[in-house]
PDB file of C-alpha atoms in Angstrom:
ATOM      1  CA  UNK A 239     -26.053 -14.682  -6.939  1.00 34.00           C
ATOM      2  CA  UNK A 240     -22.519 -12.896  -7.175  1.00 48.00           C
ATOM      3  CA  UNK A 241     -22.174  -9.325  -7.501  1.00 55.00           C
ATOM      4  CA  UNK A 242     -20.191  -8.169 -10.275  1.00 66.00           C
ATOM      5  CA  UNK A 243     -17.386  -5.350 -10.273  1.00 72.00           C
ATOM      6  CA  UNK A 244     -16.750  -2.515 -13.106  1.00 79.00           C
ATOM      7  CA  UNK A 245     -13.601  -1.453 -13.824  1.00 80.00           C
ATOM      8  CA  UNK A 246     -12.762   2.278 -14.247  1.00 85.00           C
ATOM      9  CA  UNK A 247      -9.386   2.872 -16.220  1.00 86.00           C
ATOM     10  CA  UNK A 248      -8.357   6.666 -16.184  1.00 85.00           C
ATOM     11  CA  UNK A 249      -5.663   7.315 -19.112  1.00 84.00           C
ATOM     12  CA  UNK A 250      -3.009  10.047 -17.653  1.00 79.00           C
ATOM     13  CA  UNK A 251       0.849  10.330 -18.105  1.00 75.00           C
ATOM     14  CA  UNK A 252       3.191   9.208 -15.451  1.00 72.00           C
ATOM     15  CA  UNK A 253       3.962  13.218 -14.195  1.00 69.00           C
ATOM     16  CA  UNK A 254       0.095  13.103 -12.463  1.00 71.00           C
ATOM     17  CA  UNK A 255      -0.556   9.408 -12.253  1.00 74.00           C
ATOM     18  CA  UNK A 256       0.117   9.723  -8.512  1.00 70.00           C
ATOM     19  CA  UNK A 257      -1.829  12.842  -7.957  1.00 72.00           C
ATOM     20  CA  UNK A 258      -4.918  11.457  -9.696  1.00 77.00           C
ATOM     21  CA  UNK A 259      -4.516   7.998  -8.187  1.00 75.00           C
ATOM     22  CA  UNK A 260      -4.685   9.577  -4.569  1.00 71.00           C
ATOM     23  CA  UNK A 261      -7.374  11.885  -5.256  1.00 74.00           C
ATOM     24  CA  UNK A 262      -9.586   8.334  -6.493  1.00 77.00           C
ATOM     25  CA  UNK A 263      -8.723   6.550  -3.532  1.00 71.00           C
ATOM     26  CA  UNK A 264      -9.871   9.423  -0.964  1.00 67.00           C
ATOM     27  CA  UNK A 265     -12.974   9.882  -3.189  1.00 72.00           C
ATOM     28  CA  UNK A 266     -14.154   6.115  -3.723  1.00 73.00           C
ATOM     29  CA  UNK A 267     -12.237   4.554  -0.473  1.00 65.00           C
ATOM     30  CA  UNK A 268     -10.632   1.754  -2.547  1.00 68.00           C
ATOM     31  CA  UNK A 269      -7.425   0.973  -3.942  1.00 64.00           C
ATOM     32  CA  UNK A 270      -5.820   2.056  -6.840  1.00 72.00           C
ATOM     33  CA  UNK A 271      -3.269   0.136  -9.709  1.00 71.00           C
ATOM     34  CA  UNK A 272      -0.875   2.041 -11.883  1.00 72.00           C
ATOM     35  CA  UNK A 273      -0.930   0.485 -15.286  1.00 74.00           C
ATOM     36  CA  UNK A 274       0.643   0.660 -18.290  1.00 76.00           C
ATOM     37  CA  UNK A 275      -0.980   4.535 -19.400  1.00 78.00           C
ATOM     38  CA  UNK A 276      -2.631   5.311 -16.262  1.00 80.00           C
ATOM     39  CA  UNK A 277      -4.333   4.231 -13.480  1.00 82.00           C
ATOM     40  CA  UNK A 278      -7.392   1.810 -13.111  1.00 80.00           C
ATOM     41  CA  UNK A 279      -9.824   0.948  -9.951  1.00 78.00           C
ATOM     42  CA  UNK A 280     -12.940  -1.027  -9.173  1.00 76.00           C
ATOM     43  CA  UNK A 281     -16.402  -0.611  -7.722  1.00 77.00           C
ATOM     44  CA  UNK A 282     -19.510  -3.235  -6.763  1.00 71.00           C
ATOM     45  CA  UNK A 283     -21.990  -2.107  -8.933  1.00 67.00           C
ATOM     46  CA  UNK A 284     -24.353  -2.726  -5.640  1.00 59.00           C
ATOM     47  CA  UNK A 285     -22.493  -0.363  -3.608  1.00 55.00           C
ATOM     48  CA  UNK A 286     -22.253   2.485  -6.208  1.00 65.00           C
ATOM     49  CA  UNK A 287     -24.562   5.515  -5.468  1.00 61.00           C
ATOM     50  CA  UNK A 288     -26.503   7.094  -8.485  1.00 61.00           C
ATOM     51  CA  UNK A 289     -24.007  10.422  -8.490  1.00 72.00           C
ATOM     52  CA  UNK A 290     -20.542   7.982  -8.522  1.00 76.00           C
ATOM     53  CA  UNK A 291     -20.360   9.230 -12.382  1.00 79.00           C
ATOM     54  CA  UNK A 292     -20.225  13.231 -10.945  1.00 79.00           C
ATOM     55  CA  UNK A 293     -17.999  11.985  -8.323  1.00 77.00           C
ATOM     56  CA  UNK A 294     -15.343  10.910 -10.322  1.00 81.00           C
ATOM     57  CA  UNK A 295     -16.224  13.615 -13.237  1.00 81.00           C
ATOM     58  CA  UNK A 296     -15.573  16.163  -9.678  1.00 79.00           C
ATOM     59  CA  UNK A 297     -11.889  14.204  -8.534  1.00 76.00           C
ATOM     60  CA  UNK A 298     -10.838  15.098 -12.526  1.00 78.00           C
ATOM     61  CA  UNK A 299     -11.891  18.000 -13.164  1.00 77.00           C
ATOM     62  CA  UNK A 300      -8.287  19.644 -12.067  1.00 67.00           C
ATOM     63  CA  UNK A 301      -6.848  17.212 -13.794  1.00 68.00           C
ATOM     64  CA  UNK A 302      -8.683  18.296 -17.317  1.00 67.00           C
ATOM     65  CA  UNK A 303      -8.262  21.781 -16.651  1.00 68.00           C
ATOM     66  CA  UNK A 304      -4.235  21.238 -16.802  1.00 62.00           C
ATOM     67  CA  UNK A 305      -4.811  19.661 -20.580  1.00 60.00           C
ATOM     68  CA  UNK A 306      -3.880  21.453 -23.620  1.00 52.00           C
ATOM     69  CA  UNK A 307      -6.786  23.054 -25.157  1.00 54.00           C
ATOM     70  CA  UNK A 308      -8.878  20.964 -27.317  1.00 50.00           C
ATOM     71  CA  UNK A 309      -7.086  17.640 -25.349  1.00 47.00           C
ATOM     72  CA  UNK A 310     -10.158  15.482 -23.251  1.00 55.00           C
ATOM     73  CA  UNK A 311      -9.458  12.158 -21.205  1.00 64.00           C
ATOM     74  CA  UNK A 312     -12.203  10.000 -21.427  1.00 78.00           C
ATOM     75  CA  UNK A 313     -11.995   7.199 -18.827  1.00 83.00           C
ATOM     76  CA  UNK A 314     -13.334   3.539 -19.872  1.00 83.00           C
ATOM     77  CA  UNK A 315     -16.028   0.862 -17.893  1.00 83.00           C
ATOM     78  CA  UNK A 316     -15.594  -2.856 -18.409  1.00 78.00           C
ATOM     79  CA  UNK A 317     -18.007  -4.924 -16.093  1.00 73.00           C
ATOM     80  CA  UNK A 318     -16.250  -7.930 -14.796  1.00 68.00           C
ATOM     81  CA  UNK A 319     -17.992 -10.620 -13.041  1.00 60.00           C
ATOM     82  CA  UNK A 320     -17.491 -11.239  -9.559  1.00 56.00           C
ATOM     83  CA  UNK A 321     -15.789 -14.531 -10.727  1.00 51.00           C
ATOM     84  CA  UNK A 322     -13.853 -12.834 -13.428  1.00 52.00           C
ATOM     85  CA  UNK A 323     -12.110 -10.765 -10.591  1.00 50.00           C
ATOM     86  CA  UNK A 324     -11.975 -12.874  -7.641  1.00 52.00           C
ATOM     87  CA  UNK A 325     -10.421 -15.368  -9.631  1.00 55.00           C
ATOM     88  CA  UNK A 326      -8.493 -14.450 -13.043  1.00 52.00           C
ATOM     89  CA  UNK A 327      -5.628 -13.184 -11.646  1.00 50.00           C
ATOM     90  CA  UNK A 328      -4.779 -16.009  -9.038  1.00 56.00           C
ATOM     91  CA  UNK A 329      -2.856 -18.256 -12.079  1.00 55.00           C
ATOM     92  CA  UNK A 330      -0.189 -14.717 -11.718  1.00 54.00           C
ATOM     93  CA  UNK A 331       0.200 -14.899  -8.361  1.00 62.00           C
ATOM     94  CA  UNK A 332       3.296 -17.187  -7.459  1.00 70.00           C
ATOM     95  CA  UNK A 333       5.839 -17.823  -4.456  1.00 71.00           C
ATOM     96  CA  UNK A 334       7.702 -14.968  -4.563  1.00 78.00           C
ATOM     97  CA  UNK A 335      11.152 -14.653  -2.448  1.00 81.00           C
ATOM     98  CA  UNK A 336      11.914 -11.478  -1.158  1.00 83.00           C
ATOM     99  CA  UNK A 337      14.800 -10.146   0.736  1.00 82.00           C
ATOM    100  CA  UNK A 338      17.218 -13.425   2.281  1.00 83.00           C
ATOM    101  CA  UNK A 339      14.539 -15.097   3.947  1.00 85.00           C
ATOM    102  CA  UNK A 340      10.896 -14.028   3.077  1.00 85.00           C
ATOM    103  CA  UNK A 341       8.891 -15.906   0.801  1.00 85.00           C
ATOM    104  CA  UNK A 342       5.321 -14.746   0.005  1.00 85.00           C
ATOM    105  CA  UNK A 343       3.314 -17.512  -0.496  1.00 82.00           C
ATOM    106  CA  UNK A 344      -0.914 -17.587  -1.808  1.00 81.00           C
ATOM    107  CA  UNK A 345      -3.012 -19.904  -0.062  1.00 76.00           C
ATOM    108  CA  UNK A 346      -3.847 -21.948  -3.383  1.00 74.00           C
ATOM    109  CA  UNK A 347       0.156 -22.615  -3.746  1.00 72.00           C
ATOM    110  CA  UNK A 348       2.538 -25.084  -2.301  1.00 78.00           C
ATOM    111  CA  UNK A 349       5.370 -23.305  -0.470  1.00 74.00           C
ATOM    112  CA  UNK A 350       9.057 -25.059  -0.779  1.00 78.00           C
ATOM    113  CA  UNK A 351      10.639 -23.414   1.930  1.00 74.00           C
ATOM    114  CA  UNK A 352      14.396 -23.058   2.143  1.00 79.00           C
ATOM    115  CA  UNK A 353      16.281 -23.103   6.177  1.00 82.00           C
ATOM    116  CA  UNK A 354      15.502 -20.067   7.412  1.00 81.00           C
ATOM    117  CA  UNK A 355      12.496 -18.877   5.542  1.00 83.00           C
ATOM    118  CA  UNK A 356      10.134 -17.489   7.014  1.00 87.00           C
ATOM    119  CA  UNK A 357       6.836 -18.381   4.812  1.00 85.00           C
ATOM    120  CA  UNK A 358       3.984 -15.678   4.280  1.00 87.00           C
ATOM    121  CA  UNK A 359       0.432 -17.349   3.923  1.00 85.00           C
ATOM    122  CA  UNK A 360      -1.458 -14.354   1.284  1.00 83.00           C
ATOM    123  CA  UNK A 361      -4.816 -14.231  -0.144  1.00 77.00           C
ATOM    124  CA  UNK A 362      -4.767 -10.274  -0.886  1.00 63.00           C
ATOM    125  CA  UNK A 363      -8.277  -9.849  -2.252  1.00 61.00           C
ATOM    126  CA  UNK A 364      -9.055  -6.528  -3.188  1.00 52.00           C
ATOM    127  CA  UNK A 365      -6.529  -5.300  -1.296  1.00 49.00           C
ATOM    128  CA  UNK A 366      -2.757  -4.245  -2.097  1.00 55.00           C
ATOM    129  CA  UNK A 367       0.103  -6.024  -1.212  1.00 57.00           C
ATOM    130  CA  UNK A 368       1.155  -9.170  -2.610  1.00 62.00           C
ATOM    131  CA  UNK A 369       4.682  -8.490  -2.579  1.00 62.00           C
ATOM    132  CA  UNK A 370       5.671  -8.329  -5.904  1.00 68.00           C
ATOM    133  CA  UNK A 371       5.130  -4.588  -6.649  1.00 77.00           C
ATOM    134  CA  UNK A 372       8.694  -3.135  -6.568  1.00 85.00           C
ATOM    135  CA  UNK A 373       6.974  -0.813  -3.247  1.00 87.00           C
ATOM    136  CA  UNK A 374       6.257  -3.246  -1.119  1.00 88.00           C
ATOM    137  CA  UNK A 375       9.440  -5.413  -1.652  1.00 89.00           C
ATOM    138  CA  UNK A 376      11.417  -2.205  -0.555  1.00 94.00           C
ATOM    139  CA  UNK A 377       9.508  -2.165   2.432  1.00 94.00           C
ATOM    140  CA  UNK A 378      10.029  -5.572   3.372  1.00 94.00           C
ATOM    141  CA  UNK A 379      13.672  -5.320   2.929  1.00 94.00           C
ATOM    142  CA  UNK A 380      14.018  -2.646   5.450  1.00 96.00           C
ATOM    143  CA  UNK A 381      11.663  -4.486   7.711  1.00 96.00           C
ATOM    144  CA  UNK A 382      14.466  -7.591   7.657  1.00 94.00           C
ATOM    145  CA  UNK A 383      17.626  -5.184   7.385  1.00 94.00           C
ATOM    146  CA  UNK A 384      16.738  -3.705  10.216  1.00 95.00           C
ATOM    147  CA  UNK A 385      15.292  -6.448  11.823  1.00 93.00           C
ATOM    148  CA  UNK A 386      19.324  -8.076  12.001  1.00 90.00           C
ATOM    149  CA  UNK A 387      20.867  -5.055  12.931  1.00 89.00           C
ATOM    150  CA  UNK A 388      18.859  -4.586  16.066  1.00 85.00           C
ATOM    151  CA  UNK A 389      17.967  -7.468  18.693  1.00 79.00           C
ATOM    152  CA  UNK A 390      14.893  -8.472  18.625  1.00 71.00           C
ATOM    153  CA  UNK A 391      14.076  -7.366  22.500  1.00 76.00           C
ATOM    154  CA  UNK A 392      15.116  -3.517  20.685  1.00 85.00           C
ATOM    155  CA  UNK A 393      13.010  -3.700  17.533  1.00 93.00           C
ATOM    156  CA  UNK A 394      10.116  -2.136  19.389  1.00 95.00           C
ATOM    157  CA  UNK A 395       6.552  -1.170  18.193  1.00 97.00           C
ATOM    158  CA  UNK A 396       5.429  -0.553  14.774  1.00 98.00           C
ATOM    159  CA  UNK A 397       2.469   1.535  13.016  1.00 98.00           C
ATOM    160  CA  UNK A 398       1.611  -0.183   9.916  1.00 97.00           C
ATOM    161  CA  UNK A 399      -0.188   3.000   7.845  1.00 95.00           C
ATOM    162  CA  UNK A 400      -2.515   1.445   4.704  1.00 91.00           C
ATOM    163  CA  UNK A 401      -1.519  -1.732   5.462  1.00 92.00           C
ATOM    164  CA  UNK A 402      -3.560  -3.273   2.846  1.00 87.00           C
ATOM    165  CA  UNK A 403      -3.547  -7.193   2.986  1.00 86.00           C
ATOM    166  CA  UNK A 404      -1.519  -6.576   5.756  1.00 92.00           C
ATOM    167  CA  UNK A 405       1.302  -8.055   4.292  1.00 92.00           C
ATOM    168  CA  UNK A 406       3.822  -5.962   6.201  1.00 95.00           C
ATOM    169  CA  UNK A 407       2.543  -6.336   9.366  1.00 96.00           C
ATOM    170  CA  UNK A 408       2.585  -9.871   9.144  1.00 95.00           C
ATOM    171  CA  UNK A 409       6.286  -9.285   8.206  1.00 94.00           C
ATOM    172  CA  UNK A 410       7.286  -7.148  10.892  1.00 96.00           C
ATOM    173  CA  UNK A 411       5.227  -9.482  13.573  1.00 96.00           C
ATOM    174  CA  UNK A 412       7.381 -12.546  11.873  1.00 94.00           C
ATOM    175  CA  UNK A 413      11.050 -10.433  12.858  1.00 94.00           C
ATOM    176  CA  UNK A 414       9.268  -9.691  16.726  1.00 94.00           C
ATOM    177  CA  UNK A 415       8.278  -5.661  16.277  1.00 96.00           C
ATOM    178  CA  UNK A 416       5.947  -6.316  19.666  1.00 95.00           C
ATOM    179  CA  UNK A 417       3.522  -4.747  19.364  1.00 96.00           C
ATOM    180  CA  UNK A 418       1.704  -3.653  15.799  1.00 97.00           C
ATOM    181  CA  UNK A 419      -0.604  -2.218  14.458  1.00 98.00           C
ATOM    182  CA  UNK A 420      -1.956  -1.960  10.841  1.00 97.00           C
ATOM    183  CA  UNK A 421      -4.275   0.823  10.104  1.00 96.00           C
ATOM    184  CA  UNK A 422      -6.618   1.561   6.663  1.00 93.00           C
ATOM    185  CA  UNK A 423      -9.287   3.817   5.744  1.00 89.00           C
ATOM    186  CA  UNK A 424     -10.590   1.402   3.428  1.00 86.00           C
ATOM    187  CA  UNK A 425     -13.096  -1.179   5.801  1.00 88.00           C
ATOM    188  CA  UNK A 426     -12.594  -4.383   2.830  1.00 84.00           C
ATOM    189  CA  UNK A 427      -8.517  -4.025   3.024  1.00 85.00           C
ATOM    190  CA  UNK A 428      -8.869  -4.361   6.809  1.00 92.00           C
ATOM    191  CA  UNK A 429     -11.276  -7.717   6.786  1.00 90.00           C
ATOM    192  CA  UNK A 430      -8.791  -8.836   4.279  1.00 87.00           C
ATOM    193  CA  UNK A 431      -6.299  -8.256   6.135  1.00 92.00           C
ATOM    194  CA  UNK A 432      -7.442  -9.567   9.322  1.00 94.00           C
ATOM    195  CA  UNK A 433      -8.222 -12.670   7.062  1.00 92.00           C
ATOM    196  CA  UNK A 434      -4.698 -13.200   6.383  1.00 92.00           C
ATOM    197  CA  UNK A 435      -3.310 -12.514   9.994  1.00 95.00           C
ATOM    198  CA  UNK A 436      -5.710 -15.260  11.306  1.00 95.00           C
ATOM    199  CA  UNK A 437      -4.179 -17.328   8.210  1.00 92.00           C
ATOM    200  CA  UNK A 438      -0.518 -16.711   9.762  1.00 92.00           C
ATOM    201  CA  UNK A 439      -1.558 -17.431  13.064  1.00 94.00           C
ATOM    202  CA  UNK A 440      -1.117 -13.758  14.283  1.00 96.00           C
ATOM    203  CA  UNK A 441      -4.404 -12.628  15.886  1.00 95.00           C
ATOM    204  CA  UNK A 442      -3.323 -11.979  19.341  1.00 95.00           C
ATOM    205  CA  UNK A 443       0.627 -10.001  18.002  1.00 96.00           C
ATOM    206  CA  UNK A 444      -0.888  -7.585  15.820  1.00 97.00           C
ATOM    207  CA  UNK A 445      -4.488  -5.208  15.953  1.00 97.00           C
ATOM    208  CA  UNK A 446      -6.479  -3.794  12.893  1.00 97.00           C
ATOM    209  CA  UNK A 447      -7.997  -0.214  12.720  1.00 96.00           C
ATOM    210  CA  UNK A 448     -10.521   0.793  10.465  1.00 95.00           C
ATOM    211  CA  UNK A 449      -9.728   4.819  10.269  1.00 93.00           C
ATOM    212  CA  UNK A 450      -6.905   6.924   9.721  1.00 91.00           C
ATOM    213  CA  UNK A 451      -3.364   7.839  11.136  1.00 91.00           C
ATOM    214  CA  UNK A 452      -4.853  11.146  13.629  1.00 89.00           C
ATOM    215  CA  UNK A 453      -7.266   8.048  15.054  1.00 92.00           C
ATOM    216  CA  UNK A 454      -4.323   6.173  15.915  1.00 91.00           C
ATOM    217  CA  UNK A 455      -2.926   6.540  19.736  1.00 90.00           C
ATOM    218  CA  UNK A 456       0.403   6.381  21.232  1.00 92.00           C
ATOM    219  CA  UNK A 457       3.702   6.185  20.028  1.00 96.00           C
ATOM    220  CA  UNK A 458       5.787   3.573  17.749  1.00 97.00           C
ATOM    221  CA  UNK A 459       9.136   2.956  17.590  1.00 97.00           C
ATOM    222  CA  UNK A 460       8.393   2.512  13.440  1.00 97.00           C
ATOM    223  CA  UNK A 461       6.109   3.822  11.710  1.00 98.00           C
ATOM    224  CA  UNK A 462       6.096   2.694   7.884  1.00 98.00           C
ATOM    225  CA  UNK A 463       3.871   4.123   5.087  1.00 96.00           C
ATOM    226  CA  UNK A 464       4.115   2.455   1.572  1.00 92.00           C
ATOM    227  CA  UNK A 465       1.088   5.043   0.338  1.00 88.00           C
ATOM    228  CA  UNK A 466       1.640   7.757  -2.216  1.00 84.00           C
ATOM    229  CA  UNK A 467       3.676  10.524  -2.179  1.00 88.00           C
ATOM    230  CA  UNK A 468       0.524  13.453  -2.096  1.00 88.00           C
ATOM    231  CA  UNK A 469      -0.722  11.411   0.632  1.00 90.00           C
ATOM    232  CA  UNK A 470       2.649  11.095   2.268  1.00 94.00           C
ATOM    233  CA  UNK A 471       3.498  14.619   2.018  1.00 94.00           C
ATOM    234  CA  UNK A 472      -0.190  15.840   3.835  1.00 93.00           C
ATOM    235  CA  UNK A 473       0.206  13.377   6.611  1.00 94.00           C
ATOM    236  CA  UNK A 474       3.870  14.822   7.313  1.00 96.00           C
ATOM    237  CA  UNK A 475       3.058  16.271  10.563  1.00 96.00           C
ATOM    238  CA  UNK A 476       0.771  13.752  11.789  1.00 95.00           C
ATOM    239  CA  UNK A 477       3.730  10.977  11.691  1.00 96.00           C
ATOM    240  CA  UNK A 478       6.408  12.784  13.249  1.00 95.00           C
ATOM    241  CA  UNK A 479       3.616  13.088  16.002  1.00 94.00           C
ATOM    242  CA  UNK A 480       2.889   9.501  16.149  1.00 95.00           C
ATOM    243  CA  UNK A 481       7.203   8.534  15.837  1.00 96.00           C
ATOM    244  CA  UNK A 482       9.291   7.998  19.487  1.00 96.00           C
ATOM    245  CA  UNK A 483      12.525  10.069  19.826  1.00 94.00           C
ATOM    246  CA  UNK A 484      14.923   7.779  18.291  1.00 94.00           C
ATOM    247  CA  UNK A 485      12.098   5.645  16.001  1.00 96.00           C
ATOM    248  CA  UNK A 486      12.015   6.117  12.157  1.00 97.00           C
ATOM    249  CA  UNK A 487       9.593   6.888   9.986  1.00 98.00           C
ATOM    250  CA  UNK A 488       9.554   4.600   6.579  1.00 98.00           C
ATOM    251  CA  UNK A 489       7.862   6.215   3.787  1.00 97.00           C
ATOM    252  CA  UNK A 490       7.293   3.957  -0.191  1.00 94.00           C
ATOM    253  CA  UNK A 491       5.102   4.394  -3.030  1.00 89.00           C
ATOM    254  CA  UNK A 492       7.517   7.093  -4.052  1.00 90.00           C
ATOM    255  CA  UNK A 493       8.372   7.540  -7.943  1.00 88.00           C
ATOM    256  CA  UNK A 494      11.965   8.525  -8.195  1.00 91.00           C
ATOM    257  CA  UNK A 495      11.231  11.811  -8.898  1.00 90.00           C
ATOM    258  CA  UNK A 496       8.798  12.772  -6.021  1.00 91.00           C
ATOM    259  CA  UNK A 497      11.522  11.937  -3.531  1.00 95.00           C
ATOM    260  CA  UNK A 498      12.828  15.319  -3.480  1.00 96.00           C
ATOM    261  CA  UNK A 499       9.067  16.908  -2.441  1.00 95.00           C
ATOM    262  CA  UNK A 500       9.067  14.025   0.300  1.00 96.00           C
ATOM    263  CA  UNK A 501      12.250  15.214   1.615  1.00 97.00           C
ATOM    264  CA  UNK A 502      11.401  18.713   1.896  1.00 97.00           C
ATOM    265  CA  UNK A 503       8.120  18.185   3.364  1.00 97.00           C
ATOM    266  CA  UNK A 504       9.619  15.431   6.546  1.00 97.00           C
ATOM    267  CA  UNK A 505      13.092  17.564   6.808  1.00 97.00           C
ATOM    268  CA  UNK A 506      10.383  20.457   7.763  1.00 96.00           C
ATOM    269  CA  UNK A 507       9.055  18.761  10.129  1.00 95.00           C
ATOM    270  CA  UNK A 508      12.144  18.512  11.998  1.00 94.00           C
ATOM    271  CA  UNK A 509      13.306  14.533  10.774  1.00 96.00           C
ATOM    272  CA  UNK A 510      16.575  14.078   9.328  1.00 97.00           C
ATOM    273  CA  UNK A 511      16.854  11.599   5.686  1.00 97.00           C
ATOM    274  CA  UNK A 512      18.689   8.342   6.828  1.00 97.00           C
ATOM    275  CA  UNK A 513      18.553   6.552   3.866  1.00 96.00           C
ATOM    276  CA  UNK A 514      17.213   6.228   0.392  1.00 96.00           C
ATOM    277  CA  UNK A 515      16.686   2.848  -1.575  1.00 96.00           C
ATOM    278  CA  UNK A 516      15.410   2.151  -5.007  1.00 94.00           C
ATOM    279  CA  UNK A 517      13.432  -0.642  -7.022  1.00 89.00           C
ATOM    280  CA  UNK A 518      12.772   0.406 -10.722  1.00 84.00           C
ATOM    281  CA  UNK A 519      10.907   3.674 -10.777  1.00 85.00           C
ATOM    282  CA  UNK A 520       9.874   3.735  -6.946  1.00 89.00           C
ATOM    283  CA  UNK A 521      11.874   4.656  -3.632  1.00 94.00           C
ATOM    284  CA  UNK A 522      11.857   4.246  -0.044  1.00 97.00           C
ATOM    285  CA  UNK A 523      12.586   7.006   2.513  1.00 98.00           C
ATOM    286  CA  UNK A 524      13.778   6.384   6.037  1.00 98.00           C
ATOM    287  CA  UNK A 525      13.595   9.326   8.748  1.00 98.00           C
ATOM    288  CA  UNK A 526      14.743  10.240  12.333  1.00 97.00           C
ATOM    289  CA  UNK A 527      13.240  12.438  14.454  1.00 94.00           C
ATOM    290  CA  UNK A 528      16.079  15.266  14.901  1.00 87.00           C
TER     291      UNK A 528
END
């Protein structure tokens, strides 16, 4: 018998969507989806504990205090069967062409390939990254632009931080970053992931782990972050630690107006801003050591 999944949707304007979404992601270890009037997640229902309610009552309660008097946000449950969620949103999920010569692919579609593509083979899961949030596609852009500045013997190592379903690791091994690494606390985002490097034929270029960035060890020529900016702006020290002299760090999941905060927080760590790109609401950062 399938399990079945309830969805949580937590109404909050766009000013503390971020904050909330990043609190919910430490609390739960899953991933998180910014829609249309806040933010929404999942659960099993056979891997929720009895206090999950108090939990995520706990992660808001900041959040509520910060309301006008009088003002509540309830959040709303919908159960969706296992089915319902594994399934429903395939018939969205298209070839998508990103950048000059990347096109993202799901395993249930029929790529048409162009010269020069280089084809992505995704089945995301329950994890992020399919390509088409405006995030991910900045990240992938830098991955190529800087993939045919540099020759490929100088493109180096790469730290791949919440890689999700891996998507940009499988990018980066694709351009020849030797060797990479994609790292997420959340254990289902790495067996997805690891799903879809076997799928690309890219089990013995790039290694999975299941923990967090102060786990990681050694040095990377790049180390790239598409995360959130509270997130981001915490783990500030620990990537300039984990950066070579000369590397960059690439940050995303940025809203336009959170870059400045981002900036502060890597300048003071000693990085200088290289460049800034935007997709819609969202940025990308790039950094040098100084």
């Amino acid at each position: 018998m399938r399990g079945k999944w309830i969805g949580i949707e937590v109404p909050c304007g766009e000013e503390s969507a971020d904050e909330v979404a990043a609190q919910l992601a430490d609390a739960f270890g899953t991933s998180v989806e910014f829609v249309k009037g806040g933010i929404r997640f999942y659960l099993k229902e056979d891997h929720l504990s009895g206090d999950w309610k108090s939990k995520l009552d706990e992660v808001l309660d900041d959040f509520r205090k910060a309301l006008p008097p009088g003002v509540t946000k309830e959040y709303s449950i919908t159960q969706l069967a296992d089915a319902d969620w594994a399934d429903g949103w395939k018939v969205h999920f298209k070839p998508l062409r990103i950048g000059r010569h990347f096109l993202v692919c799901p395993t249930w579609e029929k790529a048409e390939p162009r010269a020069g593509d280089r084809i992505i083979l995704m089945d995301p899961g329950m994890a992020f990254g399919t390509g088409h949030h405006e995030t991910t596609m900045l990240c992938l852009e830098w991955l190529e632009n800087r993939a045919e500045k540099t020759e490929t013997e100088g493109l180096g190592s790469l730290i791949d931080l919440g890689t999700g379903s891996g998507i940009l690791s499988i990018a980066a091994s694709f351009l020849g970053f030797s060797p990479v690494l994609g790292v997420d606390n959340d254990p289902e985002a790495i067996e997805v992931a690891g799903q879809n490097i076997t799928l690309n034929h890219l089990d013995s270029k790039i290694d999975l782990l299941n923990g967090t960035i102060d786990e990681a060890s050694g040095t990377f020529d790049v180390v790239i972050a598409n995360i959130q900016s509270l997130p981001l702006i915490r783990m500030a020290p620990l990537l300039l630690r984990c950066v070579k002299p000369g590397g960059r760090i690439v940050l995303s999941g940025i809203l336009n107006e959170q870059a400045e905060d981002v900036r502060k927080a890597y300048e003071n760590e000693g990085t200088v801003l290289l460049n800034t790109s935007t997709a819609g609401e969202w940025c990308l950062l790039e950094f040098e050591p100084a």
